[in-house]
Structures are given as C-alpha cells and as structure tokens.
Protein backbone atom coordinates (compact mmCIF):
# COMPACT_ATOMS: atom_id res chain seq x y z
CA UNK A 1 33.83 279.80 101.58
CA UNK A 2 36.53 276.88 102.67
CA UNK A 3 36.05 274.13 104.26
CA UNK A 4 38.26 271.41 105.95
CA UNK A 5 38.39 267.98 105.09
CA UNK A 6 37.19 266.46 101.53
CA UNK A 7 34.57 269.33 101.14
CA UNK A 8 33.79 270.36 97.68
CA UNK A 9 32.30 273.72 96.20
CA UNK A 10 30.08 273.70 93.72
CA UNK A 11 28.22 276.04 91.32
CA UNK A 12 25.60 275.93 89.02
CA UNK A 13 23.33 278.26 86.48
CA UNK A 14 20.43 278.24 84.23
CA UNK A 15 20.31 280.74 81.58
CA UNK A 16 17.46 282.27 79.61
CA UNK A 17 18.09 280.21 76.62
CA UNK A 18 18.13 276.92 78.59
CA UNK A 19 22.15 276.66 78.97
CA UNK A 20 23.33 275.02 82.02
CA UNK A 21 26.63 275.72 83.23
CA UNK A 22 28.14 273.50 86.07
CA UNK A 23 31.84 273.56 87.97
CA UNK A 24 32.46 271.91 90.79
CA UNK A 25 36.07 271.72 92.92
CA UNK A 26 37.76 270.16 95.79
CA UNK A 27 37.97 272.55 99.09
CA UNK A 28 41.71 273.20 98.06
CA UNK A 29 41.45 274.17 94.72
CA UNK A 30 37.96 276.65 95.64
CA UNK A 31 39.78 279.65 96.94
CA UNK A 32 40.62 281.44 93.19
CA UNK A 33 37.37 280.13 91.75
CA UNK A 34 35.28 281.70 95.30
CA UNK A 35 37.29 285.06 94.59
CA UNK A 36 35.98 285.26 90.96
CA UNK A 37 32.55 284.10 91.55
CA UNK A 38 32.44 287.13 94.42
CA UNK A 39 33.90 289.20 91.71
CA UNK A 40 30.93 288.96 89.21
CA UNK A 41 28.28 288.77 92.19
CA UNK A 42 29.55 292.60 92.93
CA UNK A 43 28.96 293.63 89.49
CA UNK A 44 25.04 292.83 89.37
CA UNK A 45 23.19 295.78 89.92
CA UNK A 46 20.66 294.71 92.92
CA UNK A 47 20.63 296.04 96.10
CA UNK A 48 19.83 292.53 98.06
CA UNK A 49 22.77 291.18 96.69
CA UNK A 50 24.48 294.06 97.14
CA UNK A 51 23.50 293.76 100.93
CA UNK A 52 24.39 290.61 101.42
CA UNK A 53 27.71 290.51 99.88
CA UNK A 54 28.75 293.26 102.55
C-alpha cells in the first residue's frame, strides 16, 4: 500500500456507539501505520477477510 508522488493513505471507522476515528498520512510516513493496520485486520475472525488478506 505505497504510492509515489504526494499520495496520501487514509483510514477511517465508525463504531457501534457512534465514535469516529480518522488518520490520515503522507505516502512516506504510511509504511509503519499499513503494517499495523494489516496487523489487526489478521486478528478478526472472518474468513473473507481472512481470504483476502492472503
């Protein structure tokens, strides 16, 4: 998930109780934050994901 030039990565969520959570980054700076988001993706129980993320 990189990208060259001024690209940006971004990531948002909705919880249950109505929380939003934002973060966004330049390209650069996305590589540690990709790696954790992938981290937490593999520890949801659902085989779609699951498939996906293979």
């Amino acid at each position: 998930m990189c990208c060259f030039g001024d690209g940006t990565l971004s990531w948002e969520a909705y919880l249950e109780d109505g929380n939003r959570h934002y973060f966004s980054t330049f390209c650069r700076e996305s590589a540690q934050f990709t790696d954790g988001c992938e981290f937490m993706l593999r520890k949801v129980d659902d085989k779609d994901l699951k498939k996906i993320l293979k």
